[in-house]
mmCIF file of C-alpha atoms in Angstrom:
data_model
loop_
_atom_site.group_PDB
_atom_site.id
_atom_site.type_symbol
_atom_site.label_atom_id
_atom_site.label_comp_id
_atom_site.label_asym_id
_atom_site.label_seq_id
_atom_site.Cartn_x
_atom_site.Cartn_y
_atom_site.Cartn_z
ATOM 1 C CA MET M 1 91.880 107.417 126.327
ATOM 2 C CA THR M 2 93.804 109.507 123.851
ATOM 3 C CA SER M 3 95.351 108.095 120.735
ATOM 4 C CA PRO M 4 99.135 107.899 120.586
ATOM 5 C CA ALA M 5 100.927 110.773 118.939
ATOM 6 C CA VAL M 6 101.841 110.227 115.323
ATOM 7 C CA SER M 7 105.580 110.207 114.872
ATOM 8 C CA SER M 8 107.195 112.396 112.244
ATOM 9 C CA ARG M 9 108.844 109.168 111.142
ATOM 10 C CA ASP M 10 105.504 107.565 110.238
ATOM 11 C CA LEU M 11 105.320 107.314 106.474
ATOM 12 C CA PRO M 12 102.041 107.702 104.553
ATOM 13 C CA HIS M 13 100.779 104.635 102.714
ATOM 14 C CA PRO M 14 97.631 104.153 100.660
ATOM 15 C CA THR M 15 95.019 101.938 102.213
ATOM 16 C CA ARG M 16 94.257 98.706 100.408
ATOM 17 C CA GLU M 17 91.134 100.326 98.934
ATOM 18 C CA GLU M 18 93.205 103.251 97.607
ATOM 19 C CA ILE M 19 95.682 101.086 95.663
ATOM 20 C CA ARG M 20 95.076 101.422 91.916
ATOM 21 C CA LEU M 21 96.294 99.111 89.160
ATOM 22 C CA GLU M 22 97.635 101.964 87.032
ATOM 23 C CA SER M 23 99.745 103.241 89.969
ATOM 24 C CA VAL M 24 101.153 99.778 90.614
ATOM 25 C CA LEU M 25 101.969 99.251 86.932
ATOM 26 C CA HIS M 26 103.575 102.704 86.725
ATOM 27 C CA ALA M 27 105.723 101.954 89.778
ATOM 28 C CA LEU M 28 106.827 98.626 88.328
ATOM 29 C CA SER M 29 107.548 100.044 84.865
ATOM 30 C CA ASP M 30 110.916 101.427 85.988
ATOM 31 C CA PRO M 31 113.862 98.977 85.878
ATOM 32 C CA MET M 32 115.301 100.121 89.245
ATOM 33 C CA ARG M 33 111.966 99.818 91.019
ATOM 34 C CA LEU M 34 111.323 96.424 89.438
ATOM 35 C CA ARG M 35 114.785 95.350 90.619
ATOM 36 C CA ILE M 36 113.899 96.401 94.184
ATOM 37 C CA VAL M 37 110.640 94.445 94.028
ATOM 38 C CA ARG M 38 112.398 91.368 92.615
ATOM 39 C CA GLU M 39 114.874 91.419 95.508
ATOM 40 C CA LEU M 40 112.121 91.878 98.071
ATOM 41 C CA ALA M 41 110.134 89.027 96.513
ATOM 42 C CA SER M 42 113.114 86.678 96.482
ATOM 43 C CA ASP M 43 114.048 87.487 100.097
ATOM 44 C CA GLY M 44 110.486 87.258 101.386
ATOM 45 C CA ASP M 45 111.190 89.529 104.344
ATOM 46 C CA GLU M 46 111.773 93.190 105.075
ATOM 47 C CA LEU M 47 114.999 94.691 103.781
ATOM 48 C CA ALA M 48 116.636 97.992 104.685
ATOM 49 C CA CYS M 49 117.043 100.616 101.987
ATOM 50 C CA SER M 50 120.803 100.333 102.519
ATOM 51 C CA TYR M 51 120.657 96.634 101.523
ATOM 52 C CA PHE M 52 120.029 97.549 97.891
ATOM 53 C CA ASP M 53 123.084 98.343 95.797
ATOM 54 C CA LEU M 54 121.453 100.465 93.112
ATOM 55 C CA PRO M 55 123.576 102.240 90.467
ATOM 56 C CA VAL M 56 121.869 105.576 91.182
ATOM 57 C CA THR M 57 122.372 108.478 93.579
ATOM 58 C CA LYS M 58 120.941 108.322 97.086
ATOM 59 C CA SER M 59 118.289 110.911 96.213
ATOM 60 C CA THR M 60 117.207 108.909 93.156
ATOM 61 C CA SER M 61 117.083 105.754 95.255
ATOM 62 C CA THR M 62 114.907 107.590 97.792
ATOM 63 C CA HIS M 63 112.604 108.659 94.957
ATOM 64 C CA HIS M 64 112.231 105.058 93.739
ATOM 65 C CA PHE M 65 111.306 103.809 97.221
ATOM 66 C CA ARG M 66 108.809 106.670 97.630
ATOM 67 C CA VAL M 67 107.107 105.795 94.319
ATOM 68 C CA LEU M 68 106.851 102.148 95.385
ATOM 69 C CA ARG M 69 105.427 103.149 98.786
ATOM 70 C CA GLU M 70 102.951 105.705 97.451
ATOM 71 C CA SER M 71 101.657 103.248 94.831
ATOM 72 C CA GLY M 72 101.041 100.601 97.495
ATOM 73 C CA VAL M 73 103.664 98.132 96.279
ATOM 74 C CA VAL M 74 105.800 98.309 99.439
ATOM 75 C CA ARG M 75 105.303 99.216 103.069
ATOM 76 C CA GLN M 76 108.098 101.209 104.675
ATOM 77 C CA VAL M 77 108.614 101.409 108.428
ATOM 78 C CA TYR M 78 111.435 102.639 110.583
ATOM 79 C CA ARG M 79 113.152 100.076 112.784
ATOM 80 C CA GLY M 80 115.610 102.070 114.833
ATOM 81 C CA THR M 81 117.534 104.146 112.317
ATOM 82 C CA ALA M 82 116.877 101.816 109.388
ATOM 83 C CA LYS M 83 113.997 102.292 106.970
ATOM 84 C CA MET M 84 112.709 98.786 106.280
ATOM 85 C CA ASN M 85 110.838 97.788 103.128
ATOM 86 C CA GLY M 86 108.442 94.911 102.653
ATOM 87 C CA LEU M 87 106.185 93.944 99.779
ATOM 88 C CA ARG M 88 102.480 94.452 100.368
ATOM 89 C CA ARG M 89 101.922 91.002 98.905
ATOM 90 C CA ASP M 90 98.645 90.298 100.731
ATOM 91 C CA ASP M 91 97.115 93.562 99.518
ATOM 92 C CA LEU M 92 98.391 93.198 95.955
ATOM 93 C CA ASP M 93 97.412 89.528 95.665
ATOM 94 C CA GLY M 94 93.985 90.300 97.088
ATOM 95 C CA LEU M 95 93.369 93.131 94.628
ATOM 96 C CA PHE M 96 95.184 91.753 91.570
ATOM 97 C CA PRO M 97 95.556 87.966 91.920
ATOM 98 C CA GLY M 98 98.717 86.659 90.264
ATOM 99 C CA LEU M 99 99.939 90.063 89.066
ATOM 100 C CA LEU M 100 102.941 90.391 91.356
ATOM 101 C CA ASP M 101 104.165 86.830 90.826
ATOM 102 C CA THR M 102 103.706 87.119 87.057
ATOM 103 C CA LEU M 103 105.622 90.404 86.822
ATOM 104 C CA VAL M 104 108.434 89.264 89.116
ATOM 105 C CA ASP M 105 108.780 85.999 87.187
ATOM 106 C CA ALA M 106 108.785 87.804 83.832
ATOM 107 C CA ALA M 107 111.382 90.291 85.104
ATOM 108 C CA ALA M 108 113.617 87.443 86.307
ATOM 109 C CA ARG M 109 113.368 85.692 82.939
ATOM 110 C CA GLU M 110 114.209 88.920 81.123
ATOM 111 C CA ALA M 111 117.181 89.624 83.401
ATOM 112 C CA ALA M 112 118.508 86.092 82.762
ATOM 113 C CA ARG M 113 117.964 86.462 79.034
ATOM 114 C CA LEU M 114 119.843 89.772 78.978
ATOM 115 C CA GLY M 115 122.574 88.511 81.304
ATOM 116 C CA ALA M 116 121.694 91.015 84.035
ATOM 117 C CA GLY M 117 121.202 88.338 86.712
#
């Protein structure tokens, strides 16, 4: 039996073993990327890229999602024409217990403190 052809729409993701703390922290050090992660964490499901109303250009938004994907923070898959994003919570919690929840909680507290919702 032959393996199915890989679609040009398949996006590369690091394996769980390839995810590194410094890459995750770098990805989450940007306010726009942290905002994306906060929204994904609060929703708890996959969200389309178009769901996020970021105050940046489309190309910059694409860059932010790529950084999150390549660091192992999110998994991106195509569903029809939409690129869906979901947190890799199981992988991140398994590698770095409590990190994601701590960072998301701290980011929410800071946003409330600064009046940024």
